[in-house]
Coordinates of C-alpha atoms and ligand atoms in Angstrom, one line a residue:
X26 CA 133.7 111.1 94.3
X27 CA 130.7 108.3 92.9
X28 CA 132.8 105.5 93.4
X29 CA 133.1 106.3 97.2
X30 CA 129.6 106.4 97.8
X31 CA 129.7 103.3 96.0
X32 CA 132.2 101.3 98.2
X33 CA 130.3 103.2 101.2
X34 CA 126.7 101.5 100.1
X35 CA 128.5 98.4 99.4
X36 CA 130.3 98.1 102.8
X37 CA 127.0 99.2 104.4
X38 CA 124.9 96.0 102.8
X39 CA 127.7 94.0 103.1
X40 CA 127.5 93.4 99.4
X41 CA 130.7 93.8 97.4
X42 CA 129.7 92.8 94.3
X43 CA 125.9 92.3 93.0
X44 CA 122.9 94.1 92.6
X45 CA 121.4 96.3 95.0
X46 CA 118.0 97.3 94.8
X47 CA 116.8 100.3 96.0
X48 CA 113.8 98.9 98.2
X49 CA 113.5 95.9 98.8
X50 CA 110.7 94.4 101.1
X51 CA 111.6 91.8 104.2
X52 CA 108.9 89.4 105.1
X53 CA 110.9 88.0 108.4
X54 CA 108.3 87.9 110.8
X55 CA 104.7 85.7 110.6
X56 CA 103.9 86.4 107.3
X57 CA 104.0 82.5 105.9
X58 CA 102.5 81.2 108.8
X59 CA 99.7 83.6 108.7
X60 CA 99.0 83.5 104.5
X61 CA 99.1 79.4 105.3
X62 CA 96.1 79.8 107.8
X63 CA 94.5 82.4 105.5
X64 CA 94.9 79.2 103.0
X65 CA 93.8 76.9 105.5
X66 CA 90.5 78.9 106.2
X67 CA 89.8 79.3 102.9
X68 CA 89.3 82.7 103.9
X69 CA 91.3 84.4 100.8
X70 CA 88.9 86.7 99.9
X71 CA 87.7 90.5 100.9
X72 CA 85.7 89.0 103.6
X73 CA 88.2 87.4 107.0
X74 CA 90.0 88.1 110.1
X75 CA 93.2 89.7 108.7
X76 CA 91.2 92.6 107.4
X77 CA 89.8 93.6 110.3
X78 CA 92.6 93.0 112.1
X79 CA 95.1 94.3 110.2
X80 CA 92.7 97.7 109.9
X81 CA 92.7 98.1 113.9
X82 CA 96.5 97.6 114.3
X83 CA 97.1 100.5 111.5
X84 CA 94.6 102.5 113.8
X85 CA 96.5 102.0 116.8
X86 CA 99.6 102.7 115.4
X87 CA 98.4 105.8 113.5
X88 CA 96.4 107.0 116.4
X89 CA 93.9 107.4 114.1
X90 CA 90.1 106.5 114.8
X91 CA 89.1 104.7 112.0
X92 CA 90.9 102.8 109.3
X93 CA 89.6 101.3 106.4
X94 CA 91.7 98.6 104.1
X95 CA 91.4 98.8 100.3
X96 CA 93.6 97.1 97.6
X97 CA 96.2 99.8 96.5
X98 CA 97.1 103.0 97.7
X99 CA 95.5 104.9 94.0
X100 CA 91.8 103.5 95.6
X101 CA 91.9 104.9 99.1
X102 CA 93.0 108.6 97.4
X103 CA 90.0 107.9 95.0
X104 CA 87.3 107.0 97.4
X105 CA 89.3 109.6 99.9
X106 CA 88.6 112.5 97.3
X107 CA 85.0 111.2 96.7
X108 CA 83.8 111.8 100.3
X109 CA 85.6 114.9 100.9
X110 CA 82.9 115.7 97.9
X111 CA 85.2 116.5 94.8
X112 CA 82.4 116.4 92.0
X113 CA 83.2 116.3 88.3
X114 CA 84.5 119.7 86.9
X115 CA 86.0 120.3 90.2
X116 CA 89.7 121.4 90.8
X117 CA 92.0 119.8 92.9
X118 CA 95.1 121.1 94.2
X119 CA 98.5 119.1 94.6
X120 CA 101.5 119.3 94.5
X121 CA 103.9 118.7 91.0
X122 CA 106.6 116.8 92.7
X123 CA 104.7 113.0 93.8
X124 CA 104.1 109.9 92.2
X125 CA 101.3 110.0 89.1
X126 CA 98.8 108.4 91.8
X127 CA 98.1 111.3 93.6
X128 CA 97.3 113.3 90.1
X129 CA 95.8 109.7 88.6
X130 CA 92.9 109.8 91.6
X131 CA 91.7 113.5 91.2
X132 CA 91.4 112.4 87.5
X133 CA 89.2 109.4 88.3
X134 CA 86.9 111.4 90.1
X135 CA 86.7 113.7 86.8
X136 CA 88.2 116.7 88.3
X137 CA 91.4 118.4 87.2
X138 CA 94.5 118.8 89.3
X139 CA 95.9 122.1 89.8
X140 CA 99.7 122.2 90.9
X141 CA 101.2 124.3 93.7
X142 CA 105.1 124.1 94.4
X143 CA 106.7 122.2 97.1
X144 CA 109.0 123.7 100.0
X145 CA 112.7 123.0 98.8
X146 CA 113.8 121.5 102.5
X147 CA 110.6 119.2 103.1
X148 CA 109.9 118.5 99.3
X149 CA 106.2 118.6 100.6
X150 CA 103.5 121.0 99.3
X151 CA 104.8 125.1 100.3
X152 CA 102.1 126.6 102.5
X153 CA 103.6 129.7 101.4
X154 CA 103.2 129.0 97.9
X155 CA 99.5 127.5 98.4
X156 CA 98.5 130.5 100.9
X157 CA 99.4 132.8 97.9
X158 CA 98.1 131.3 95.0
X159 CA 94.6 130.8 96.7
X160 CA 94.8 134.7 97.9
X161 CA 95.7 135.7 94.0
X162 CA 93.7 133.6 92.1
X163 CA 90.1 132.4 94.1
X164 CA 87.3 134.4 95.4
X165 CA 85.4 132.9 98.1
X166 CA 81.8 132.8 98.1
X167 CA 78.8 131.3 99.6
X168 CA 76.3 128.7 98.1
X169 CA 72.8 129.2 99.1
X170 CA 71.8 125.6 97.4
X171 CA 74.7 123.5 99.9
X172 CA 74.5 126.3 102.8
X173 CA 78.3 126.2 102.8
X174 CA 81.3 128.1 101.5
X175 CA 83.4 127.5 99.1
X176 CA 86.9 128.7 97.0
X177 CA 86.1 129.5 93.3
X178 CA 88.9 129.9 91.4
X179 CA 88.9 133.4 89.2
X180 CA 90.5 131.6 85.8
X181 CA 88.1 128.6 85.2
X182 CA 85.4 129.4 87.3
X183 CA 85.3 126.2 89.0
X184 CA 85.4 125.2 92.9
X185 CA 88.5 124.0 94.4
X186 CA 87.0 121.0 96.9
X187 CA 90.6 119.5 97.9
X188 CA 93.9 119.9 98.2
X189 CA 96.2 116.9 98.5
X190 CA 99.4 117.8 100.0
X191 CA 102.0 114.5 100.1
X192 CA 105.1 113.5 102.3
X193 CA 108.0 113.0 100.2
X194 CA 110.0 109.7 100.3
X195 CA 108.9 110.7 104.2
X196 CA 109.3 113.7 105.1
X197 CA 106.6 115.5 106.7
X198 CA 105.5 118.8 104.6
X199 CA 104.3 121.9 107.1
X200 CA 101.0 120.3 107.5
X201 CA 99.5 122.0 110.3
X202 CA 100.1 125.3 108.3
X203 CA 98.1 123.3 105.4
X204 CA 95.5 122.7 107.5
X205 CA 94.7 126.2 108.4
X206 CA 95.0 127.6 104.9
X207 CA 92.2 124.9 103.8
X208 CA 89.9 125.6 106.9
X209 CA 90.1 129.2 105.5
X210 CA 89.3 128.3 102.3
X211 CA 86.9 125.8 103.4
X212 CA 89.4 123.2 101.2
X213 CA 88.8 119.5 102.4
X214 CA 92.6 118.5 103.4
X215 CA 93.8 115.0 102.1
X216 CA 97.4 113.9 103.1
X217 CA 98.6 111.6 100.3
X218 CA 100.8 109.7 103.3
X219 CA 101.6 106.8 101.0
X220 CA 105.4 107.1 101.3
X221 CA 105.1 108.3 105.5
X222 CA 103.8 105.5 107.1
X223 CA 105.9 105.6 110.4
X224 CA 106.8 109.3 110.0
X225 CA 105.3 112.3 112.7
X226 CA 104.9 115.8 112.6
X227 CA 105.3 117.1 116.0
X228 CA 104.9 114.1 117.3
X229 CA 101.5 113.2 115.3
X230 CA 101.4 110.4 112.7
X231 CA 101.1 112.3 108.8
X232 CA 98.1 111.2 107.5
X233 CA 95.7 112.0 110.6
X234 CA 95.7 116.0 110.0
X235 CA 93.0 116.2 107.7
X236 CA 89.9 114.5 106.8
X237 CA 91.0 111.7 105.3
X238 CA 95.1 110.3 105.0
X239 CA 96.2 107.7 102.7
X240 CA 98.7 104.9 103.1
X241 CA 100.1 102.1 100.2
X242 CA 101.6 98.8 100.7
X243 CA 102.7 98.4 97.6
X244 CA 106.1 96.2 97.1
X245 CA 108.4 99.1 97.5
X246 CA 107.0 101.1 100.3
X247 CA 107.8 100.6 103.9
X248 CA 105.4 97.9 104.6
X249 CA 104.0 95.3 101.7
X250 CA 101.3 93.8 101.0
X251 CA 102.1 92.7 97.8
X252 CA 99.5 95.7 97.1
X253 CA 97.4 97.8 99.3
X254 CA 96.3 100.5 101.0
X255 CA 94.4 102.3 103.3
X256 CA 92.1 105.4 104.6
X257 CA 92.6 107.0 107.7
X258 CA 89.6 109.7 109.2
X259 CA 88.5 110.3 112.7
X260 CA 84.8 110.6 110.8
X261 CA 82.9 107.4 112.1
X262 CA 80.5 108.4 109.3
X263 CA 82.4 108.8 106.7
X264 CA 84.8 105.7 107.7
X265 CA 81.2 103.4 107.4
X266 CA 80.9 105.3 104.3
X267 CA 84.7 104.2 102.8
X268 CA 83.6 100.7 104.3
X269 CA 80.6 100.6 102.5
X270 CA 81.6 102.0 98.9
X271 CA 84.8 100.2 99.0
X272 CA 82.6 96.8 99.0
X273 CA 80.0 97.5 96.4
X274 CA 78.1 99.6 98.9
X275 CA 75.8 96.0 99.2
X276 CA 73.7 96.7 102.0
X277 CA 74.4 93.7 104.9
X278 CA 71.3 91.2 104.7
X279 CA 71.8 87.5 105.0
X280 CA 71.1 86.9 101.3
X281 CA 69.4 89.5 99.0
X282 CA 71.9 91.6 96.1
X283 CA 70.7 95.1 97.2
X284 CA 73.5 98.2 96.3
X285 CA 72.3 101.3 97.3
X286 CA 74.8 103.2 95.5
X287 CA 77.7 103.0 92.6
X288 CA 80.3 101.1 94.7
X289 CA 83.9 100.2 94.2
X290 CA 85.4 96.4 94.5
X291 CA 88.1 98.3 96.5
X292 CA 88.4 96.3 99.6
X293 CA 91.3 94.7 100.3
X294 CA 91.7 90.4 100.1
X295 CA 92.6 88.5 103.5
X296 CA 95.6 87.0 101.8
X297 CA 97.1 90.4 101.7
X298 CA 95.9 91.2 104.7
X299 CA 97.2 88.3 106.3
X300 CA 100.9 89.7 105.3
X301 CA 99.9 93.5 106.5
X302 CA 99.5 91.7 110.0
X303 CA 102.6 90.3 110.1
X304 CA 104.6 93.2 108.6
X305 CA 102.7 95.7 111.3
X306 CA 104.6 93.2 113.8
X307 CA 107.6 94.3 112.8
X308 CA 106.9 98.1 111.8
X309 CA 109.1 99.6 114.6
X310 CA 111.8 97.7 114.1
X311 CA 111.8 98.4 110.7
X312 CA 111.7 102.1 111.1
X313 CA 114.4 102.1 114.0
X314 CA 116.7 100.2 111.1
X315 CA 115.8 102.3 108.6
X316 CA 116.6 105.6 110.8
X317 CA 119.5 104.3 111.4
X318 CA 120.6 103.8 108.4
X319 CA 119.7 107.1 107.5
X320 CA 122.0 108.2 110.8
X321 CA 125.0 106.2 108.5
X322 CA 124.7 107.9 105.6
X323 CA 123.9 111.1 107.3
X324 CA 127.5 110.9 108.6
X325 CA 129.0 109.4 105.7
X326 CA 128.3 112.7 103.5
X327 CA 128.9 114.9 106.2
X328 CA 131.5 117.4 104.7
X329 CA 131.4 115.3 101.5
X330 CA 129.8 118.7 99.0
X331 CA 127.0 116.4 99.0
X332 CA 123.7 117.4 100.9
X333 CA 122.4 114.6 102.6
X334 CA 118.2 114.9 103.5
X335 CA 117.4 114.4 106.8
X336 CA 114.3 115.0 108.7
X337 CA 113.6 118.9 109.8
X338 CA 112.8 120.4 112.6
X339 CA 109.0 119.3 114.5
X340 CA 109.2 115.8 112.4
X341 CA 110.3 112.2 112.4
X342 CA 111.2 110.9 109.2
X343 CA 110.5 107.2 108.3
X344 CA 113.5 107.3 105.7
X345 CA 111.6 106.1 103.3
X346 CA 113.7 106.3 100.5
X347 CA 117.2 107.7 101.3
X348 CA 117.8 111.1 99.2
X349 CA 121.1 113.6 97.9
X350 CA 121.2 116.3 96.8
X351 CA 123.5 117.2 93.7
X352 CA 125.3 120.5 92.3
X353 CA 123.2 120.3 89.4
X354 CA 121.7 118.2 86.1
X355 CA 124.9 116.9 85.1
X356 CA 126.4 115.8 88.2
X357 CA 122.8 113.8 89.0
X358 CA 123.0 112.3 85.6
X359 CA 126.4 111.3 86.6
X360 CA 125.7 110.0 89.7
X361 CA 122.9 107.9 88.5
X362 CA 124.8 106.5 85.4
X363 CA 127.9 105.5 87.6
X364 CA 126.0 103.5 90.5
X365 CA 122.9 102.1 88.1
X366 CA 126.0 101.0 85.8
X367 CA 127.5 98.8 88.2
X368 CA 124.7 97.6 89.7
X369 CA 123.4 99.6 92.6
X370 CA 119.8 101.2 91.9
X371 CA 119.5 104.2 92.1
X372 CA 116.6 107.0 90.7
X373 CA 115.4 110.5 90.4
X374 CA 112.0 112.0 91.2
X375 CA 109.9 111.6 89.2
X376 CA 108.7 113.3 86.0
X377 CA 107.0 116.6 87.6
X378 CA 103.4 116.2 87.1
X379 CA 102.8 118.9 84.9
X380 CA 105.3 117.6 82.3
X381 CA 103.3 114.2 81.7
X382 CA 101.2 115.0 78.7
X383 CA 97.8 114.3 80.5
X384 CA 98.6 117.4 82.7
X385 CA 100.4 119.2 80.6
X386 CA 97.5 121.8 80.4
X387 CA 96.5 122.0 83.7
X388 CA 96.8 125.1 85.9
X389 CA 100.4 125.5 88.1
X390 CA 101.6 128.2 89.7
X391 CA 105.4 129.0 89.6
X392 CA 107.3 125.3 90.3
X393 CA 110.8 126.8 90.9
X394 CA 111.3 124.5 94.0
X395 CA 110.2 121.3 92.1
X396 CA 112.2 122.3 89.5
X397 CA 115.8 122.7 91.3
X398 CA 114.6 119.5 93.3
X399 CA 114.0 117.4 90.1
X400 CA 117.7 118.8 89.0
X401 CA 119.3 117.3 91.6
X402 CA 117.9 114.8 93.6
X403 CA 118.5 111.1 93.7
X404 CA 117.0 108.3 95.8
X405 CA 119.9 106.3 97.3
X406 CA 119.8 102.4 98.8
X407 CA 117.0 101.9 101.1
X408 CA 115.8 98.8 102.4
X409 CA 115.8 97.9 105.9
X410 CA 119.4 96.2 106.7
Ligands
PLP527 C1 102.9 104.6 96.3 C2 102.2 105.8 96.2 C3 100.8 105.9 96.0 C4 99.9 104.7 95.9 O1 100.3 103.7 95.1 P1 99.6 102.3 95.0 O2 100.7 101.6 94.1 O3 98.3 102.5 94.3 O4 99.5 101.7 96.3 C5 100.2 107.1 96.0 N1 100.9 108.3 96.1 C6 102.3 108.2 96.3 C7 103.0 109.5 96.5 C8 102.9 107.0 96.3 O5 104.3 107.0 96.5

């Protein structure tokens, strides 16, 4: 059965012998004539046109109010969890199935991830699943000293701050469910949209539900800027507050060194900027390719016995990454020996968080979903043809 999905991802790249990467990025727009003025400028740095620019296109296209640029996708969830106030000896909940970014960030911040099972059709964090853990295992309670409520959770006696919920290779988890379960919980909502730039939940861009969203350009994802990333928030404070701490929180004067905070060298350079600018240009085309490439293989395993992921119901998908679903272990192992053997990438998810050994002894609730997913599920050929 492999070795027609094989000849089927070879016919569709036109590519009958060779390797076939599983993302690969296209720069076939302005991005050499824009890097070459960048040059020219000698505006390379974190300070130039592109960054500014390239923040106000993302905004536009997001339809979110603010956007602020910063060098990798890992440093917007960090400064993201930071104003949403996540405080050492926190707990942040996430979800098991995503790339060790999301868990990496609520580290840095010197809280401790908690993980909560994904929904087995969107592969995105399981309201269901988060709505009962919270009810089972947090009390809610007020704090005189803030004047606000918060979620303590009965184990550790620690507050749960934030909950980072991610879109899986680009699908859209349930997100406006999310959002109500964390207003009730008074749980600041972060969508890790790293992988869903281009993808909408009834008709709204992922990343824009909660207070902050979070986009990467690194090499493999949708758009590249070599590496990069971004913040969205509709907060105009706390956007000049990512602004700010993202650049060493130096306060603007024409020549004195005054920092009025810890800040972060987070901003993003104008080189890379430059090529974000040029790849915004040709976002929509790339996602109309990429859907309908998904729309190909979509057919193509149609009555094959293997389950194809498309988008749900309420969402646009981005295609991201292409997935399948297998019968089981062996038949993924299969599947990933025969096409990685003859040259055409392929991969599983990920390593579930709580299996890395710097999470092992976090707190989880039951994974079943993440399990059977991890069992099964293969990223297939992606890049824009
Ligand atoms: C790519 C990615 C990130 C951010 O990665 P960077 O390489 O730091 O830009 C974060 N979360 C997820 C789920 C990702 O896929």
């Amino acid at each position: 059965m492999h070795q027609e999905t094989i000849k089927f991802i070879r016919k569709v790249y036109n590519k009958p012998i060779g390797f076939i990467p599983l993302h690969e990025p296209i720069f076939g727009g302005n991005e050499k004539k824009y890097l070459m003025e960048c040059i020219d400028s000698t505006f390379v740095s974190s300070v130039g046109k592109y960054v500014t620019q390239f923040e106000e296109m993302m905004a536009e296209y997001t339809g979110s109010k603010y956007a602020v640029a910063t060098v990798n996708g890992t440093a917007a969830l960090h400064i993201a969890l930071l104003l949403s106030g996540v405080k050492e000896n926190d707990e942040v909940i996430t979800q098991p199935l995503t790339f060790v970014a999301t868990a990496n960030a609520i580290s840095y911040t010197g809280a401790k991830p908690i993980f909560i099972d994904v929904d087995r059709n969107t592969m995105g964090l399981s309201p269901q699943s988060l709505k009962e853990w919270l009810k089972q295992s947090t009390i809610k309670r007020f704090n005189k000293t803030t004047n606000q409520r918060e979620t303590i959770n009965k184990e550790t006696g620690k507050q749960i701050s934030a909950c980072i919920p991610m879109h899986t290779f680009g699908h859209p988890c349930r997100i406006d469910e999310i959002k109500i379960i964390c207003d009730e919980y008074n749980i600041s909502l972060i969508e890790d949209a790293a992988e869903s730039l281009g993808s909408t939940y009834r008709g709204k861009h992922t990343g824009t539900f909660g207070l902050f969203g979070t986009l990467s350009f690194n090499g493999n994802k949708t758009i590249t800027t070599g590496g990069g990333g971004m913040l969205l928030t509709n907060d105009k404070e706390l956007a000049k507050k990512a602004k700010h701490i993202t650049t060493t929180a130096k306060q603007p004067h024409k020549w004195e060194y005054i920092h009025d905070v810890i800040g972060y060298n987070y901003r993003l350079t104008n080189l890379a900027a430059a090529l974000g600018v040029a790849q915004m240009e040709q976002l929509p085309d790339f996602i109309k390719r990429k859907r309908e490439l998904a729309k190909k293989y979509e057919i193509f395993f149609k009555d094959s016995g293997i389950e194809f992921v498309s988008e749900k119901k309420n969402t646009e998908a981005n295609y991201w990454l292409n997935a399948l679903i297998l019968k089981d272990r062996k038949e993924r192992d299969e599947f990933l020996e025969q096409t990685n053997e003859v040259g055409i990438m392929t991969r599983p998810i990920w390593e579930l968080m709580n299996k890395l050994p710097m999470f092992k002894d976090c707190q989880k609730g039951d994974l079943s979903n993440s399990e059977w997913l991890v069992d099964r599920l293969v990223n297939i050929t992606s890049s824009v043809i």
